[in-house]
Coordinates of N, CA and C in Angstrom, one line a residue:
X16 N -32.6 -29.3 19.8 CA -33.1 -27.9 21.2 C -31.6 -27.2 20.9
X17 N -30.7 -27.4 21.3 CA -29.3 -27.1 21.6 C -29.2 -25.9 20.4
X18 N -29.1 -26.6 19.4 CA -28.7 -26.0 18.3 C -29.5 -24.7 17.6
X19 N -31.3 -25.0 18.0 CA -32.2 -23.3 17.8 C -31.7 -22.6 18.8
X20 N -31.2 -23.0 19.9 CA -31.2 -21.8 21.2 C -29.7 -20.8 20.7
X21 N -28.6 -21.9 20.1 CA -27.4 -21.1 19.8 C -27.8 -20.2 18.5
X22 N -28.7 -20.9 17.2 CA -28.8 -20.1 16.2 C -29.8 -18.4 16.5
X23 N -30.7 -19.1 17.5 CA -31.7 -17.7 17.8 C -30.6 -16.6 18.9
X24 N -29.5 -17.5 19.9 CA -28.5 -15.9 20.9 C -27.8 -15.6 19.1
X25 N -27.2 -16.7 18.4 CA -26.7 -15.6 17.3 C -27.2 -14.5 16.7
X26 N -28.4 -14.7 16.7 CA -29.6 -13.8 15.3 C -29.4 -12.4 16.3
X27 N -29.9 -12.9 17.6 CA -30.0 -11.8 18.8 C -28.7 -10.6 18.8
X28 N -27.6 -11.9 18.6 CA -25.8 -10.8 18.9 C -26.0 -10.3 17.7
X29 N -26.9 -10.4 16.1 CA -26.5 -9.7 14.9 C -27.5 -9.2 15.0
X30 N -28.5 -8.6 15.5 CA -29.3 -8.0 16.1 C -28.7 -6.6 16.6
X31 N -28.2 -6.6 17.6 CA -27.4 -5.9 18.2 C -26.2 -5.3 17.9
X32 N -25.6 -5.9 17.1 CA -24.5 -5.8 16.0 C -25.2 -4.6 15.3
X33 N -26.3 -4.9 14.3 CA -27.1 -3.9 13.6 C -27.4 -2.6 13.9
X34 N -27.8 -2.8 15.6 CA -28.3 -1.6 16.0 C -27.4 -0.9 16.2
X35 N -26.2 -1.3 16.9 CA -25.0 -0.6 17.2 C -24.6 -0.2 16.1
X36 N -24.3 -0.4 15.0 CA -23.6 0.1 13.5 C -24.5 0.9 13.1
X37 N -26.1 1.2 13.3 CA -26.7 1.9 12.9 C -26.5 3.2 13.6
X38 N -26.5 3.1 15.0 CA -26.3 4.1 16.2 C -24.7 4.8 16.1
X39 N -24.0 4.4 15.2 CA -22.5 4.4 15.5 C -22.6 6.3 14.1
X40 N -23.4 5.4 13.0 CA -23.4 5.7 11.4 C -24.0 7.3 12.1
X41 N -25.5 7.3 12.7 CA -26.3 8.2 13.0 C -25.3 9.1 13.8
X42 N -24.6 8.7 14.2 CA -23.7 9.5 15.5 C -22.7 10.3 14.3
X43 N -22.3 9.5 13.9 CA -21.3 10.3 12.6 C -21.6 11.1 11.8
X44 N -23.3 10.4 11.1 CA -23.7 11.4 10.1 C -24.0 13.2 11.0
X45 N -24.4 12.9 12.3 CA -25.1 14.1 13.2 C -23.7 14.6 13.3
X46 N -22.7 14.4 13.7 CA -21.7 15.2 14.0 C -21.2 15.9 13.0
X47 N -20.7 14.7 11.4 CA -20.3 15.5 10.3 C -21.0 15.9 9.1
X48 N -22.2 15.8 9.2 CA -22.9 16.6 8.0 C -22.7 18.5 7.6
X49 N -22.4 18.8 9.0 CA -22.0 20.0 8.2 C -20.8 20.2 7.1
X50 N -20.0 19.2 7.2 CA -19.0 19.1 6.1 C -19.3 18.4 4.5
X51 N -20.5 18.0 5.0 CA -20.6 16.8 3.4 C -21.0 18.0 2.2
X52 N -21.4 19.1 2.0 CA -21.6 19.7 0.8 C -20.1 20.7 0.9
X53 N -19.3 20.5 1.3 CA -18.1 20.9 1.2 C -16.8 20.3 0.2
X54 N -16.4 20.8 -1.2 CA -15.7 20.1 -2.0 C -14.0 21.4 -1.6
X55 N -13.2 21.0 -1.3 CA -11.7 21.5 -1.6 C -11.4 21.0 -3.0
X56 N -10.9 21.9 -3.8 CA -10.1 21.4 -4.9 C -9.6 22.3 -5.7
X57 N -8.4 22.2 -6.6 CA -7.6 22.8 -7.0 C -7.9 22.5 -8.7
X58 N -9.0 22.2 -8.9 CA -9.6 21.7 -10.7 C -9.0 20.2 -11.1
X59 N -7.8 20.1 -10.1 CA -7.5 18.2 -10.9 C -8.3 17.7 -9.4
X60 N -7.5 18.1 -8.4 CA -7.5 17.0 -7.4 C -9.0 17.9 -6.4
X61 N -10.1 16.7 -5.9 CA -10.9 16.9 -5.4 C -11.0 16.4 -4.2
X62 N -10.9 17.2 -2.7 CA -11.7 16.3 -1.3 C -12.9 16.3 -0.6
X63 N -13.1 15.4 -0.5 CA -14.5 15.2 -0.3 C -14.7 14.3 1.2
X64 N -15.9 14.6 2.1 CA -15.6 13.8 3.0 C -16.4 13.2 3.3
X65 N -15.9 11.6 3.9 CA -16.5 10.5 4.0 C -17.9 10.9 4.4
X66 N -18.9 10.1 4.1 CA -20.5 10.7 4.4 C -21.0 9.6 5.7
X67 N -20.4 8.9 5.6 CA -20.8 7.5 6.2 C -20.3 6.6 6.5
X68 N -20.5 5.8 7.6 CA -19.7 4.3 8.1 C -19.2 3.6 6.8
X69 N -20.3 3.5 6.0 CA -20.0 2.6 4.7 C -19.0 3.1 3.6
X70 N -18.4 4.5 3.9 CA -17.9 5.2 2.9 C -16.6 5.2 3.8
X71 N -16.0 5.0 4.6 CA -14.8 4.4 5.5 C -14.6 2.9 5.1
X72 N -15.1 1.8 5.4 CA -14.9 0.8 4.7 C -15.0 0.8 3.4
X73 N -15.3 1.1 2.6 CA -15.0 1.2 1.0 C -13.7 2.3 1.0
X74 N -12.9 2.8 1.7 CA -12.2 3.8 1.8 C -10.8 3.0 2.1
X75 N -11.3 2.1 3.2 CA -10.3 1.3 3.7 C -9.8 0.4 3.2
X76 N -10.9 -0.6 2.5 CA -10.7 -1.5 1.4 C -9.9 -1.2 0.4
X77 N -10.7 -0.2 -0.4 CA -10.1 0.7 -2.1 C -8.3 0.8 -1.5
X78 N -8.0 1.4 -0.4 CA -6.9 2.1 -0.3 C -6.0 1.3 0.7
X79 N -6.6 -0.1 0.9 CA -5.6 -1.2 1.7 C -5.7 -0.8 3.5
X80 N -6.1 0.5 3.8 CA -5.6 1.2 5.5 C -6.3 0.8 6.1
X81 N -6.1 1.3 7.5 CA -6.9 0.9 8.8 C -8.1 2.2 9.4
X82 N -8.4 3.6 8.1 CA -9.2 4.4 7.8 C -10.7 3.5 8.8
X83 N -11.1 2.3 8.3 CA -12.3 1.6 9.1 C -11.9 1.0 10.0
X84 N -10.9 0.2 10.1 CA -10.9 -1.1 11.2 C -10.5 0.0 12.3
X85 N -9.6 1.2 12.6 CA -9.3 1.8 13.4 C -10.4 2.7 13.9
X86 N -11.5 2.6 13.3 CA -12.7 3.3 13.6 C -12.4 4.9 13.6
X87 N -12.1 5.3 12.9 CA -11.6 7.2 12.5 C -12.9 7.7 12.5
X88 N -13.9 6.9 12.2 CA -15.2 7.5 11.9 C -15.6 8.2 13.3
X89 N -15.0 7.6 14.3 CA -15.6 7.8 15.7 C -14.4 8.7 16.4
X90 N -13.5 9.2 16.2 CA -12.4 10.2 16.5 C -13.1 11.6 16.4
X91 N -13.5 12.0 17.8 CA -14.2 13.3 17.6 C -13.5 14.4 16.9
X92 N -12.0 14.5 16.9 CA -11.7 15.6 16.4 C -11.4 15.5 15.1
X93 N -11.5 14.2 14.4 CA -10.9 14.3 13.2 C -12.4 14.3 11.8
X94 N -11.3 14.7 11.1 CA -12.4 15.3 9.7 C -11.5 14.4 8.7
X95 N -11.9 13.5 7.7 CA -11.5 12.3 7.1 C -11.9 12.5 5.2
X96 N -11.2 13.1 4.8 CA -11.4 13.2 2.9 C -10.7 12.0 2.2
X97 N -11.2 12.5 1.0 CA -10.9 11.3 0.4 C -10.4 12.5 -0.7
X98 N -8.9 12.3 -1.0 CA -8.5 12.9 -2.2 C -8.8 12.2 -3.9
X99 N -9.4 12.9 -4.7 CA -9.3 12.1 -5.5 C -9.0 12.8 -7.0
X100 N -8.8 12.0 -8.0 CA -8.8 13.0 -9.2 C -9.8 11.8 -10.4
X101 N -10.3 12.5 -10.7 CA -11.6 12.2 -11.9 C -12.1 10.7 -11.2
X102 N -12.3 11.0 -10.0 CA -13.5 10.0 -8.5 C -12.4 8.9 -8.4
X103 N -10.9 8.6 -8.8 CA -10.4 7.8 -8.7 C -9.3 8.3 -7.2
X104 N -9.6 7.6 -6.2 CA -8.7 7.7 -4.8 C -7.2 7.5 -5.3
X105 N -6.8 9.3 -4.6 CA -5.1 8.9 -4.8 C -4.7 8.5 -3.0
X106 N -5.2 9.5 -2.4 CA -4.8 9.7 -1.1 C -6.1 9.7 0.3
X107 N -5.9 9.5 1.5 CA -7.0 9.5 2.3 C -6.0 11.1 3.4
X108 N -7.1 11.7 3.6 CA -6.4 12.7 4.2 C -7.3 12.7 5.8
X109 N -6.6 13.1 6.7 CA -7.0 13.3 8.5 C -6.6 14.7 8.7
X110 N -7.5 15.4 9.3 CA -7.8 16.7 9.1 C -7.8 16.4 11.1
X111 N -7.5 16.9 12.1 CA -7.3 17.3 13.2 C -8.0 18.6 13.3
X112 N -9.2 18.5 13.6 CA -10.4 20.1 13.5 C -9.6 20.5 15.0
X113 N -9.0 20.0 15.6 CA -8.6 21.1 17.1 C -7.3 21.9 16.4
X114 N -6.6 21.0 15.9 CA -5.2 22.1 15.5 C -5.2 22.5 14.5
X115 N -6.8 22.1 13.5 CA -6.9 22.8 12.1 C -5.6 22.6 11.4
X116 N -5.1 21.3 10.8 CA -4.0 20.9 10.3 C -4.2 19.4 9.6
X117 N -3.3 19.1 8.6 CA -3.4 17.7 8.2 C -2.6 17.0 9.1
X118 N -2.6 15.8 10.1 CA -2.1 15.3 10.5 C -1.8 13.4 10.0
X119 N -2.0 13.0 9.0 CA -2.1 12.2 8.4 C -2.6 12.0 6.8
X120 N -1.8 12.0 5.9 CA -2.6 11.9 4.3 C -1.8 10.6 3.5
X121 N -2.2 9.6 3.4 CA -1.4 8.2 2.6 C -2.4 7.9 1.3
X122 N -1.5 7.2 0.7 CA -2.5 6.5 0.2 C -2.5 5.4 -0.6
X123 N -2.6 4.0 -1.5 CA -2.9 2.9 -1.1 C -1.4 2.4 0.0
X124 N -2.1 1.3 0.8 CA -1.0 1.0 1.7 C 0.2 1.7 2.3
X125 N -0.3 2.6 2.8 CA 0.4 3.6 3.5 C 1.3 4.2 2.6
X126 N 0.9 4.4 1.4 CA 2.3 4.9 0.8 C 1.9 6.4 0.4
X127 N 2.8 7.2 0.1 CA 2.8 8.2 0.0 C 2.5 8.7 -2.2
X128 N 1.7 9.6 -2.5 CA 1.6 9.3 -3.7 C 2.6 10.6 -4.5
X129 N 2.7 10.6 -5.7 CA 3.2 12.0 -6.8 C 2.6 12.9 -6.1
X130 N 1.5 12.7 -5.5 CA 0.3 14.2 -5.3 C 0.0 14.4 -4.3
X131 N 1.0 13.9 -3.3 CA 0.8 13.9 -1.8 C 1.4 15.1 -1.1
X132 N 2.2 15.5 -1.6 CA 2.5 17.5 -1.3 C 1.7 18.0 -1.7
X133 N 1.0 18.0 -2.4 CA 0.2 18.8 -3.4 C -1.4 18.6 -2.5
X134 N -1.6 17.5 -2.4 CA -3.1 17.2 -1.4 C -2.5 18.1 -0.1
X135 N -1.5 17.6 0.4 CA -1.5 18.1 1.7 C -1.6 19.9 1.5
X136 N -0.9 20.7 1.3 CA -0.9 21.9 0.8 C -2.3 22.0 0.3
X137 N -3.2 21.7 -0.4 CA -4.6 22.0 -1.2 C -5.5 21.7 0.4
X138 N -5.2 21.2 1.1 CA -6.2 20.9 2.5 C -5.6 22.0 3.3
X139 N -4.5 22.2 4.2 CA -4.1 22.7 4.9 C -4.4 24.4 4.0
X140 N -4.3 24.7 2.9 CA -4.9 25.8 2.4 C -5.7 26.5 2.3
X141 N -7.3 25.8 2.7 CA -8.2 25.8 2.6 C -8.8 25.4 3.9
X142 N -8.2 25.5 5.3 CA -8.5 25.5 6.7 C -9.6 26.4 6.7
X143 N -9.5 27.4 5.9 CA -10.9 28.5 6.6 C -12.1 27.9 6.0
X144 N -12.1 27.2 4.7 CA -13.5 26.3 4.5 C -13.8 25.5 5.5
X145 N -13.3 25.2 6.1 CA -13.2 23.7 6.7 C -14.1 24.6 8.6
X146 N -13.3 25.6 8.9 CA -13.6 26.6 9.8 C -15.1 26.9 9.7
X147 N -15.7 27.4 8.3 CA -16.8 28.2 8.2 C -17.6 27.0 8.1
X148 N -17.2 25.5 7.9 CA -17.9 24.9 8.3 C -18.6 24.1 9.5
X149 N -17.5 24.6 10.8 CA -17.7 24.4 11.9 C -18.4 25.3 12.4
X150 N -17.8 26.4 12.1 CA -18.4 27.6 12.6 C -20.2 27.8 12.0
X151 N -20.0 27.9 11.1 CA -21.8 28.1 10.6 C -22.9 27.1 11.0
X152 N -22.7 25.6 11.8 CA -23.4 25.2 12.1 C -23.0 24.8 13.6
X153 N -22.0 25.5 14.4 CA -21.6 25.5 15.9 C -21.6 24.3 16.2
X154 N -20.7 23.4 15.6 CA -20.2 22.1 15.8 C -19.3 22.2 17.0
X155 N -19.2 21.8 18.4 CA -18.4 21.3 19.5 C -17.9 20.6 19.4
X156 N -16.4 20.6 19.1 CA -15.1 20.0 19.2 C -14.8 19.5 20.4

């Protein structure tokens, strides 16, 4: 009987965790969906917005950094991009939506890559595109 109660309590706890995760994902998608069609590219490097919390988990796991563990998806003024070449992750970029500039950009294991300066410049030089997405949907940050 004790084991069944514990199992039931664990089951209810898991349901609550799932509901909470779904709520966080829904809030993230609502807040950042205006950026989902945006691509910043120079023809070689392309930067895409992470579209859901599962993307944060994949990015953090693949790049061995804390973008998921530290819940960057919940940061109100942050926009997280995955910079890639031929769909291979190169660096993860954080844009501060208040300052309208790149505040972090790291490759695997929080190291800079040979493309680091190029990625930072690419994103910073395309802030007008990011601003257009913000203003077109009238998102309050």
